GROMACS .gro file of C-alpha atoms in nm:
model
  393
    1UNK     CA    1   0.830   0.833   1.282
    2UNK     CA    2   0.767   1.039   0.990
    3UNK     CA    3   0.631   0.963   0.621
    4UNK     CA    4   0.862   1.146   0.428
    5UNK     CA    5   0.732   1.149   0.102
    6UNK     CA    6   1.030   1.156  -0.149
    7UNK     CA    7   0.927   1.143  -0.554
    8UNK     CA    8   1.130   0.937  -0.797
    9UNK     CA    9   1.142   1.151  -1.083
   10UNK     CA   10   1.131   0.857  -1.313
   11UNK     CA   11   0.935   0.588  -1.181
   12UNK     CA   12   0.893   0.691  -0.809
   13UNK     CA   13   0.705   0.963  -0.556
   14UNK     CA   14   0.676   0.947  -0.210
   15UNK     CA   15   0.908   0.827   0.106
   16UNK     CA   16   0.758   0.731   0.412
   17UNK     CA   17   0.956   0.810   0.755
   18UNK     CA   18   0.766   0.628   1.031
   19UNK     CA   19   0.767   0.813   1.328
   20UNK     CA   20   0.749   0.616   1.679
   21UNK     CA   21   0.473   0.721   1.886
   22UNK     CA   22   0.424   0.360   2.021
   23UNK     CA   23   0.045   0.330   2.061
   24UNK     CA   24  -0.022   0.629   1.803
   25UNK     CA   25   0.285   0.525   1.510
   26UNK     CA   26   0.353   0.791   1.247
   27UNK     CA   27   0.554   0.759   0.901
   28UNK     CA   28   0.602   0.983   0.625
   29UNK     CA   29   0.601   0.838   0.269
   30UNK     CA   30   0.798   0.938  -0.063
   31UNK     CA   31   0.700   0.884  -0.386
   32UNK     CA   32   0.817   0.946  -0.743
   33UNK     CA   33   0.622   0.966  -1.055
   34UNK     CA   34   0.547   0.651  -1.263
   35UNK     CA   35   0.715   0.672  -1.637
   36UNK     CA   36   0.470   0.649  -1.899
   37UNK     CA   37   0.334   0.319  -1.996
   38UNK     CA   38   0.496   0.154  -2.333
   39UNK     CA   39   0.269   0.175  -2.670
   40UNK     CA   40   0.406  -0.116  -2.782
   41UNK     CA   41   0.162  -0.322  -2.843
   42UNK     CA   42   0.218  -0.730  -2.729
   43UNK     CA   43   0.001  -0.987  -2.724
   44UNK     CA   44  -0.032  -1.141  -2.388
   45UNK     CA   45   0.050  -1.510  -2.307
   46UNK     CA   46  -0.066  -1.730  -1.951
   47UNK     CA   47   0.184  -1.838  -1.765
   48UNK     CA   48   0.203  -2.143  -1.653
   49UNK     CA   49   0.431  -2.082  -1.360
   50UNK     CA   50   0.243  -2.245  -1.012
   51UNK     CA   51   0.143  -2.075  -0.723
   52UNK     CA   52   0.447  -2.046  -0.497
   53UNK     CA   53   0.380  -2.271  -0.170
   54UNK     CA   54   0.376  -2.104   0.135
   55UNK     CA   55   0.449  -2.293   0.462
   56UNK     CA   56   0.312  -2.210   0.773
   57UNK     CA   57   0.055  -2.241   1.029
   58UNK     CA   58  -0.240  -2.180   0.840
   59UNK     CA   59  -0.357  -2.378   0.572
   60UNK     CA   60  -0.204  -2.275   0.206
   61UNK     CA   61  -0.429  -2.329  -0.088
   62UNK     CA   62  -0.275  -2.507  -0.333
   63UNK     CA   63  -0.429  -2.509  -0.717
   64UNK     CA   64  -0.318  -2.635  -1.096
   65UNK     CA   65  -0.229  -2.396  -1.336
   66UNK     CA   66  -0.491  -2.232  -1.477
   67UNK     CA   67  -0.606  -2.351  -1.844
   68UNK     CA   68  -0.497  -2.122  -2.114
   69UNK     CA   69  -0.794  -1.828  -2.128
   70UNK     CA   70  -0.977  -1.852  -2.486
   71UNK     CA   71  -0.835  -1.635  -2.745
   72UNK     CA   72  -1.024  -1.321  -2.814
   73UNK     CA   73  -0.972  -1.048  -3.070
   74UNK     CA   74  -0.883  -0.817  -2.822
   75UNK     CA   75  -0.535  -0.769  -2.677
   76UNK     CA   76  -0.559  -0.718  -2.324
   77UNK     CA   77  -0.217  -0.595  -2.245
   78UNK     CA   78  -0.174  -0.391  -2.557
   79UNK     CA   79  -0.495  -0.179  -2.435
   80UNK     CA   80  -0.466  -0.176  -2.052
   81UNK     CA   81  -0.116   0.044  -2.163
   82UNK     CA   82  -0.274   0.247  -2.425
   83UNK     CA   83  -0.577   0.369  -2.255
   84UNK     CA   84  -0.635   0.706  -2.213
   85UNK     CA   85  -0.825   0.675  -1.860
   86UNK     CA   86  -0.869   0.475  -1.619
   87UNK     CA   87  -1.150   0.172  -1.631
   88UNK     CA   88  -1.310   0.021  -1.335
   89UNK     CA   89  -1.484  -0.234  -1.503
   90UNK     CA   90  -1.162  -0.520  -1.525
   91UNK     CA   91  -1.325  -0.878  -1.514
   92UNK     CA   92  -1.064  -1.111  -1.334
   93UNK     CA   93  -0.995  -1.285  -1.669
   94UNK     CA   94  -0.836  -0.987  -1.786
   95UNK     CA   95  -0.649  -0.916  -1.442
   96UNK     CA   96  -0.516  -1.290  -1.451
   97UNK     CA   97  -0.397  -1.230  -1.819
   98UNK     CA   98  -0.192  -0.893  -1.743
   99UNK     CA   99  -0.062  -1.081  -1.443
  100UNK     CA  100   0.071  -1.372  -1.529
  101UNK     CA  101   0.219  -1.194  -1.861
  102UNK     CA  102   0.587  -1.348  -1.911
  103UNK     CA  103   0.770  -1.093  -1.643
  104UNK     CA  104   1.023  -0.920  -1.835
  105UNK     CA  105   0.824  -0.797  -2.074
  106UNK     CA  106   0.520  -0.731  -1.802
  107UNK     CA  107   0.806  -0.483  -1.629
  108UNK     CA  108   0.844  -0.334  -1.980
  109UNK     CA  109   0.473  -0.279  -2.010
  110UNK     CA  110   0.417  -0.114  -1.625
  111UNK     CA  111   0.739   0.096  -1.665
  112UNK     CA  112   0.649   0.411  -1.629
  113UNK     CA  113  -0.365  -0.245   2.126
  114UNK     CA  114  -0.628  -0.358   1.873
  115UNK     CA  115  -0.899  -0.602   1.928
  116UNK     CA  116  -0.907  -0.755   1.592
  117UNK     CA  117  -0.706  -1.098   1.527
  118UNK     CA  118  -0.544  -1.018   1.227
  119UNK     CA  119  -0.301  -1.303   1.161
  120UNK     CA  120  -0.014  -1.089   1.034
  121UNK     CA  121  -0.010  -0.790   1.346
  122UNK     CA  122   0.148  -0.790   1.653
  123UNK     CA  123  -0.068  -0.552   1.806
  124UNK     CA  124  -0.374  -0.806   1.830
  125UNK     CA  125  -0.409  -0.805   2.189
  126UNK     CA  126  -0.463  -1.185   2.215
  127UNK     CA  127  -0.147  -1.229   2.031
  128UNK     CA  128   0.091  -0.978   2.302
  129UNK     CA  129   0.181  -1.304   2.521
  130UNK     CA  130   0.379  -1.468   2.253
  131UNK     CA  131   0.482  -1.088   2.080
  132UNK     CA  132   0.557  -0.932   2.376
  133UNK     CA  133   0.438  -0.551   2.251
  134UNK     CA  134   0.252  -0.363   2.544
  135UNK     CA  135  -0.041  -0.174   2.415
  136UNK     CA  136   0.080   0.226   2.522
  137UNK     CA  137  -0.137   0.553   2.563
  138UNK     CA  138  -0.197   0.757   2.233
  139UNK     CA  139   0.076   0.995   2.120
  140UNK     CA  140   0.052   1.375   2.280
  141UNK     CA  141  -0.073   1.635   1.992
  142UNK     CA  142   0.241   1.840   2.038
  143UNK     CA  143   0.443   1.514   2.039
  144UNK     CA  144   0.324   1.402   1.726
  145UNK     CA  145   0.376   1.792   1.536
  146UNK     CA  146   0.730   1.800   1.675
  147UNK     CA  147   0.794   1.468   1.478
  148UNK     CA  148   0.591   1.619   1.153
  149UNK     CA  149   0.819   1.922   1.207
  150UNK     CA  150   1.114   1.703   1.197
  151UNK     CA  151   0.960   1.480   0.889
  152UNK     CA  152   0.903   1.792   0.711
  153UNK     CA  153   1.286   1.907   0.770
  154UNK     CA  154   1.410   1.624   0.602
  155UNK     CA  155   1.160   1.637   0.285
  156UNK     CA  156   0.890   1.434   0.386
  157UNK     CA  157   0.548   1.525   0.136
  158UNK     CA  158   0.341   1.263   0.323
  159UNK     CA  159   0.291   1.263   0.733
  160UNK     CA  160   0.098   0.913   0.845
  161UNK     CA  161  -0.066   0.846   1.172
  162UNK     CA  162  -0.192   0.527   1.301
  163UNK     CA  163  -0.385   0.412   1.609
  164UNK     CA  164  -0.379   0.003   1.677
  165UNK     CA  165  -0.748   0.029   1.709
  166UNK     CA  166  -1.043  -0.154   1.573
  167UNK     CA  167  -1.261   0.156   1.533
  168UNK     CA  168  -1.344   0.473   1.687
  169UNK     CA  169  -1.653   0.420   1.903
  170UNK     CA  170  -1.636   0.596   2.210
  171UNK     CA  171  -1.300   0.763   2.124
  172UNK     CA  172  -1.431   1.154   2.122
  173UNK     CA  173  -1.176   1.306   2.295
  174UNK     CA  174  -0.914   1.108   2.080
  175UNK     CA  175  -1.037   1.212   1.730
  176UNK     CA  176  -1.062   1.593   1.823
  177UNK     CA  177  -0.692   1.569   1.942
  178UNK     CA  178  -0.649   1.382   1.569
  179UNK     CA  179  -0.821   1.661   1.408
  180UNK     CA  180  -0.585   1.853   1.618
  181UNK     CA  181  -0.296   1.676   1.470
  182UNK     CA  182  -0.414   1.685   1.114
  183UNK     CA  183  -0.440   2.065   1.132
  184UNK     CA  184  -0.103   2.086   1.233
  185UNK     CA  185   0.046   1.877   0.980
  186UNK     CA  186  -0.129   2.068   0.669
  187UNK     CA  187   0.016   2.379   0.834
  188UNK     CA  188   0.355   2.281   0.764
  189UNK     CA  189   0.293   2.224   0.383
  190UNK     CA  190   0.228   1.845   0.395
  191UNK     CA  191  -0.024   1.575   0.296
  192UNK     CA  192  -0.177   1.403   0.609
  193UNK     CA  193  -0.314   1.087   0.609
  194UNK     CA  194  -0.447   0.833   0.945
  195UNK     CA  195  -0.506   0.509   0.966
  196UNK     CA  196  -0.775   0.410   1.261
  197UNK     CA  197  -0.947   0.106   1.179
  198UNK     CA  198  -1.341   0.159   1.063
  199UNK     CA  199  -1.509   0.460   1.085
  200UNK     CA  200  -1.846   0.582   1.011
  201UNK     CA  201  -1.962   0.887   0.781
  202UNK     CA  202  -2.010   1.118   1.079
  203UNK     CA  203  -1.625   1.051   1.161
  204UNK     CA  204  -1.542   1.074   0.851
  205UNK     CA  205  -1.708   1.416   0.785
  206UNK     CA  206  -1.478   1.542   1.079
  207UNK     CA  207  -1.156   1.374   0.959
  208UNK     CA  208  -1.234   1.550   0.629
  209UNK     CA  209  -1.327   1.918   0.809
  210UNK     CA  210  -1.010   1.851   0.962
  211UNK     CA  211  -0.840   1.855   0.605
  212UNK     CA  212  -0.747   1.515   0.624
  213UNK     CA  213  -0.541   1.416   0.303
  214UNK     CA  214  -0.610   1.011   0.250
  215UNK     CA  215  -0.730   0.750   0.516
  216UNK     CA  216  -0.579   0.456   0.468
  217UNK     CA  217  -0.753   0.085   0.549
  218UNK     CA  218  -0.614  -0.199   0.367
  219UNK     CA  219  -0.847  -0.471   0.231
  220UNK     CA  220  -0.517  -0.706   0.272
  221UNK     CA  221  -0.580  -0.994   0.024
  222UNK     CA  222  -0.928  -1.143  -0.170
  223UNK     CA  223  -1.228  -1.161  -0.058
  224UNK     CA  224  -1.218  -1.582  -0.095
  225UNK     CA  225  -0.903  -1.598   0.101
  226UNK     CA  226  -0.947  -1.342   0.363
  227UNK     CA  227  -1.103  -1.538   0.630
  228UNK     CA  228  -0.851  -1.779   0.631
  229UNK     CA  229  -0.642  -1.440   0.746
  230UNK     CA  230  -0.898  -1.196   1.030
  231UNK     CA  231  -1.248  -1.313   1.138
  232UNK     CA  232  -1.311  -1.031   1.365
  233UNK     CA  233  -1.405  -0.808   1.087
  234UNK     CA  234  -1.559  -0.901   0.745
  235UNK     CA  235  -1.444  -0.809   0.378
  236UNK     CA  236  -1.791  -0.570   0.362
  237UNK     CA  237  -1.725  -0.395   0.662
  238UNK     CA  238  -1.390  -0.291   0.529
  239UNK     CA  239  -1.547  -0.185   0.238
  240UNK     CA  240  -1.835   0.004   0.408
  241UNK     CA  241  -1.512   0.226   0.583
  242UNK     CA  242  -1.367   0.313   0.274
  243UNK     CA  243  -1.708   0.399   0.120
  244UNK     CA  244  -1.749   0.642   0.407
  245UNK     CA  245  -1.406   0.799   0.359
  246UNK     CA  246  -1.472   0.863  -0.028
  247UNK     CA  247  -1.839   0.999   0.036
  248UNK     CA  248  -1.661   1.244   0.280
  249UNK     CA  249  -1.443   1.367   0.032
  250UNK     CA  250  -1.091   1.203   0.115
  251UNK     CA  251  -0.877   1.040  -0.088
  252UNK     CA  252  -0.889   0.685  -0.023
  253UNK     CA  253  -0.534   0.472   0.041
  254UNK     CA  254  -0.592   0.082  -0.007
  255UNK     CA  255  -0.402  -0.224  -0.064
  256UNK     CA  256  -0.306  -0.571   0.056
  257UNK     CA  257  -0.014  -0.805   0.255
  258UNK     CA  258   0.150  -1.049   0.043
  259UNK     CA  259   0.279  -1.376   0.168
  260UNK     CA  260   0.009  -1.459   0.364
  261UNK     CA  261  -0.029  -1.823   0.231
  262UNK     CA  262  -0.267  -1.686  -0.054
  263UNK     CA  263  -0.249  -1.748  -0.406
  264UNK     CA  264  -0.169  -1.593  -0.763
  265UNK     CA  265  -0.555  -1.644  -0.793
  266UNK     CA  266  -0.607  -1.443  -0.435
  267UNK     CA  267  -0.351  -1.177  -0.558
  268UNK     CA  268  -0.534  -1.159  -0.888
  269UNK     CA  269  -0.865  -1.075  -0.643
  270UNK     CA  270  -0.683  -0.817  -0.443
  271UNK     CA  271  -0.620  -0.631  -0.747
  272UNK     CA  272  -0.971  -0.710  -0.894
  273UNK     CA  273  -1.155  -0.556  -0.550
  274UNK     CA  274  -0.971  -0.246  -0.579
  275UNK     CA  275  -0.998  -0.203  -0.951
  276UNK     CA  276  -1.344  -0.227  -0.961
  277UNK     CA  277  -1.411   0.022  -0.676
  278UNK     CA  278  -1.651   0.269  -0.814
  279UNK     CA  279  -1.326   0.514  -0.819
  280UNK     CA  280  -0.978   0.370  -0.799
  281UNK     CA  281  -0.825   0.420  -0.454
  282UNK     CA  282  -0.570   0.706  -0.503
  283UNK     CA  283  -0.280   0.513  -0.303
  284UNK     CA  284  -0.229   0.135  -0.354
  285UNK     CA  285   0.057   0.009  -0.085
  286UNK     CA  286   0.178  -0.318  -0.167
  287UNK     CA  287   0.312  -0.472   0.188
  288UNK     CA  288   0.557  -0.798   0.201
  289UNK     CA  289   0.440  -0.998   0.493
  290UNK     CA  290   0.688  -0.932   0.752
  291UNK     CA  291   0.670  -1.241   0.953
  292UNK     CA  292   0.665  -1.096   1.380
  293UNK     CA  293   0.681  -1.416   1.610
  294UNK     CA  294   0.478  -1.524   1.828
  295UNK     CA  295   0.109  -1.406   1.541
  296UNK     CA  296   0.001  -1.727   1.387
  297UNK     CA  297   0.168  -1.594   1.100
  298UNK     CA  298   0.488  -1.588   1.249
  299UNK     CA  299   0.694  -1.870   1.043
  300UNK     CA  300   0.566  -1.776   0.734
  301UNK     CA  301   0.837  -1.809   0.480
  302UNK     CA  302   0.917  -1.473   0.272
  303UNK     CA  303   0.646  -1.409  -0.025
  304UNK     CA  304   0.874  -1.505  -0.384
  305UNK     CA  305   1.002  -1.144  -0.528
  306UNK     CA  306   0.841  -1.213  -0.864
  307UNK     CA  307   0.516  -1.268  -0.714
  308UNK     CA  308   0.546  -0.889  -0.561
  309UNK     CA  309   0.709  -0.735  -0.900
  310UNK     CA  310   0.400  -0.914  -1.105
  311UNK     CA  311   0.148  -0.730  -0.823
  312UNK     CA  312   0.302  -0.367  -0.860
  313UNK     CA  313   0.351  -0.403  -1.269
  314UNK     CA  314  -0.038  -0.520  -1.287
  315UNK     CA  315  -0.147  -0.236  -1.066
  316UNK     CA  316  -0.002  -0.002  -1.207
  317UNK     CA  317  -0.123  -0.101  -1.555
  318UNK     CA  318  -0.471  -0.160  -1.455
  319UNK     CA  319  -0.463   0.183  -1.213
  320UNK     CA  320  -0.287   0.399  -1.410
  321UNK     CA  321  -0.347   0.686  -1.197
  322UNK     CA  322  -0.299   0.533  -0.845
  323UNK     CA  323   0.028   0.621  -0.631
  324UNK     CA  324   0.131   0.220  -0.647
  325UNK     CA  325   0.351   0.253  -0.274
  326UNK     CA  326   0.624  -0.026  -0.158
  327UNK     CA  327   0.529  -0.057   0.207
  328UNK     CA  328   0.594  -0.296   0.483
  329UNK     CA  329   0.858  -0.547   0.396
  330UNK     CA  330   1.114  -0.370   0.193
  331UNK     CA  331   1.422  -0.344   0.481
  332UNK     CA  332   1.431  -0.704   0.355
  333UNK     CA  333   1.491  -0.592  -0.014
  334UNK     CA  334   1.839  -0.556  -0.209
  335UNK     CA  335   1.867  -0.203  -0.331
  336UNK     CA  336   1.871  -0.400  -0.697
  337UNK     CA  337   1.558  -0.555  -0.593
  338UNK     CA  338   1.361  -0.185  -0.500
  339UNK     CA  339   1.481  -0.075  -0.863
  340UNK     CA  340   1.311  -0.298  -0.985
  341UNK     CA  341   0.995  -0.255  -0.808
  342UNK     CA  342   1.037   0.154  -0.912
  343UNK     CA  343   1.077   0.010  -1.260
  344UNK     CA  344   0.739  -0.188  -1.239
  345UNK     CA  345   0.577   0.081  -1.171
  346UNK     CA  346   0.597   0.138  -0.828
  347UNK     CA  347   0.616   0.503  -0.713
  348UNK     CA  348   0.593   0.581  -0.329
  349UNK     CA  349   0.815   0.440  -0.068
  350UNK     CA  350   0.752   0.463   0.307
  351UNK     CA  351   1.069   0.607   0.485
  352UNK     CA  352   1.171   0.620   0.891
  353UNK     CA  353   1.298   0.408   1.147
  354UNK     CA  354   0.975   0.180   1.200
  355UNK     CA  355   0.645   0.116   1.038
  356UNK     CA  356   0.389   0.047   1.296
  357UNK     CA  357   0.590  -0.248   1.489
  358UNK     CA  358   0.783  -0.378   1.215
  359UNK     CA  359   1.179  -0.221   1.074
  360UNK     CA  360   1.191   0.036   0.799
  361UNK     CA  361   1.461   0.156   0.597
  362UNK     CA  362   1.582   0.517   0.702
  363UNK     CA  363   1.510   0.854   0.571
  364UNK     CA  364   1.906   0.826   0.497
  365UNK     CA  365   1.963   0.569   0.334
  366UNK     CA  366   1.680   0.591   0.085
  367UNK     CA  367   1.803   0.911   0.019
  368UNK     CA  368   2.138   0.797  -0.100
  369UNK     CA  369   1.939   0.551  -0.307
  370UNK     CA  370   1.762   0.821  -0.507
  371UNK     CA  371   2.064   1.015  -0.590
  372UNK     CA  372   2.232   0.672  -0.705
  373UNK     CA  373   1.994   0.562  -0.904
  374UNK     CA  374   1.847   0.925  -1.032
  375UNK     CA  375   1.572   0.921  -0.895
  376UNK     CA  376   1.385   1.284  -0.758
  377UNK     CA  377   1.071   1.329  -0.488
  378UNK     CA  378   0.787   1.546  -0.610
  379UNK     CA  379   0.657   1.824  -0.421
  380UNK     CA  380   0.318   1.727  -0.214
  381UNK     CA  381   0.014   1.690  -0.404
  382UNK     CA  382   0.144   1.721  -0.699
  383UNK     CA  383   0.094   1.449  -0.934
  384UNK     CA  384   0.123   1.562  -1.239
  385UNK     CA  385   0.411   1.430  -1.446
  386UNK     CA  386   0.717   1.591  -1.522
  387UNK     CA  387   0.778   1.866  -1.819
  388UNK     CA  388   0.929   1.770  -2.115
  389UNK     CA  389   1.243   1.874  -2.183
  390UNK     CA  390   1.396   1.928  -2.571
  391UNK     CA  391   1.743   1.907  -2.674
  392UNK     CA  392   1.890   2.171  -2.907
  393UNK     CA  393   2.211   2.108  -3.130
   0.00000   0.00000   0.00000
């Protein structure tokens, strides 16, 4: 399991290899550098495309088309590309306008053993009847650096560790052996980043002391639709987590699951919550639902493609500087269909034979797909974008 972290030189940066470690699951990430955003300037139009219906065992919300927004002098597109930093003060008027943009040109614009009852996981405990996934001790520390040594080996920037856990009361012993882990991963020349469910500032503080990179807790959808989706947990409480993890100094990773059964509308609020944060979460992974039977998500039909290229083009215009990553659900995607998303603006990939429970493409074969389609990984923490280069006759 290892996040390899490979940069597109174009449009992408890291590659994520996910390491097994059953309990404890690892994965490196790639990513590649986002191109910069057209100066074009176009006038934005509503679509009036529907929400796409969703069946499946929870209820879908279904809604009419929203009414065309009222004209206003200022072109919302044309400036979300030609800012010069980034805001954090988007209304969800102006999110719903960049997102439901007519596509093409939208694309054209971006280029450049757990507690909790999630609906989507298959580690919920009260779900493991019908999943059949045994909850299994946490990863040794030199188990988990021999698999960063090996992620590192084969160019991951990124190395990602994850604990099915709801948070980290009365787990001690287990974050110093994190720490531990952390430690070793920065030794060999690599980001590091965890995801453990909620934590408080004192945790955090020690994650951070550790030299954590980026924590990663997902806010997963709006805050309207999310209890439709986990009701062990609120929207706040999530938010309280990653308030900790940017007052300790970590960057903060942060994004949501499409194909729940949400709408454009709830999409639209996913992007609003993390827009607005007081600083923009420096990873954004945008996860496919991948449907894992026997969740009460598990019939859920595949989340339309447009409705994920919309989601990556609008973050990456309204989050300019965010990593924008293509996460769970992309073994399911054509190779066509990933250039795409590295077109819109996507520029991380998570790389390795599984991601948490779920299939992930291999460190391998997303290799191949960089050199096909040109596409380079950046060194680790380096963000910057590439030199220019100048032709001479």
């Amino acid at each position: 399991m290892k996040p390899a972290r490979l940069v597109v030189r174009r449009l992408a940066e890291p590659l994520v290899r996910p390491a097994r470690s059953n309990r404890l699951r690892l994965f490196t990430t790639a990513s590649s550098r986002p191109s910069p955003a057209a100066a074009a300037a176009v006038q934005p139009q509503p679509s009036d495309h529907p929400p796409f219906p969703i069946s499946g065992p929870n209820p879908v919300r279904h809604e009419a088309p929203a009414p065309n927004p009222v004209p206003t002098p200022k072109n919302t597109l044309r400036d979300a590309v030609s800012a010069t930093r980034p805001r954090n003060d988007w209304t969800r008027d102006e999110i719903a306008v960049i997102y439901n943009h007519p596509l093409m040109d939208l694309v054209h614009q971006a280029t450049g053993g757990c507690t909790e009852d999630c609906s989507y996981c298959a580690q919920a405990t009260r779900y493991q009847k019908g999943t059949g996934l045994q909850a299994k001790k946490v990863e040794s520390v030199e188990s988990v650096l021999a698999a960063a040594r090996q992620a590192a080996a084969n160019g991951s920037t990124r190395f990602c560790m994850g604990a099915a856990w709801r948070d980290m009361r009365g787990r001690k012993n287990s974050l110093r052996n994190i720490a531990e882990m952390i430690k070793g991963v920065r030794a060999l020349g690599m980001e590091a980043c965890v995801t453990l469910g909620m934590i408080d500032g004192a945790q955090a503080k020690e994650l951070a002391d550790a030299g954590l990179t980026a924590y990663n807790h997902n806010v997963d959808t709006s805050r309207e639709f999310y209890p439709s989706v986990i009701s062990t947990r609120t929207y706040d409480e999530r938010l309280q987590t990653l308030g900790y993890v940017r007052d300790a100094g970590i960057n903060v990773c942060s994004g949501g699951i499409l194909g729940l059964g949400e709408t454009s509308t709830d999409r639209v609020g996913l992007l609003h919550t993390v827009s607005t944060l007081p600083k923009h979460p420096e990873s954004f992974p945008v996860n496919a639902l991948v449907p894992i039977k026997g969740t009460p998500l598990g019939d859920r039909e595949p989340i339309d493609f447009p409705s994920m290229l919309r989601t990556i083009a609008t973050a990456r215009i309204i989050m300019p500087a965010t990593i924008v990553r293509i996460a769970a659900g992309r073994k399911t995607m054509s190779e066509e269909k990933q250039a795409l998303c590295f077109m819109a603006g996507a520029n991380a990939i998570f790389t390795g034979e599984k991601m948490l429970t779920t299939e992930c493409n291999g460190y391998d074969e997303d290799k191949e797909m960089f050199d096909r389609w040109g596409l380079g990984p950046m060194k680790s923490f380096d963000k910057s974008p590439p030199p220019a280069t100048s032709c001479s006759s």
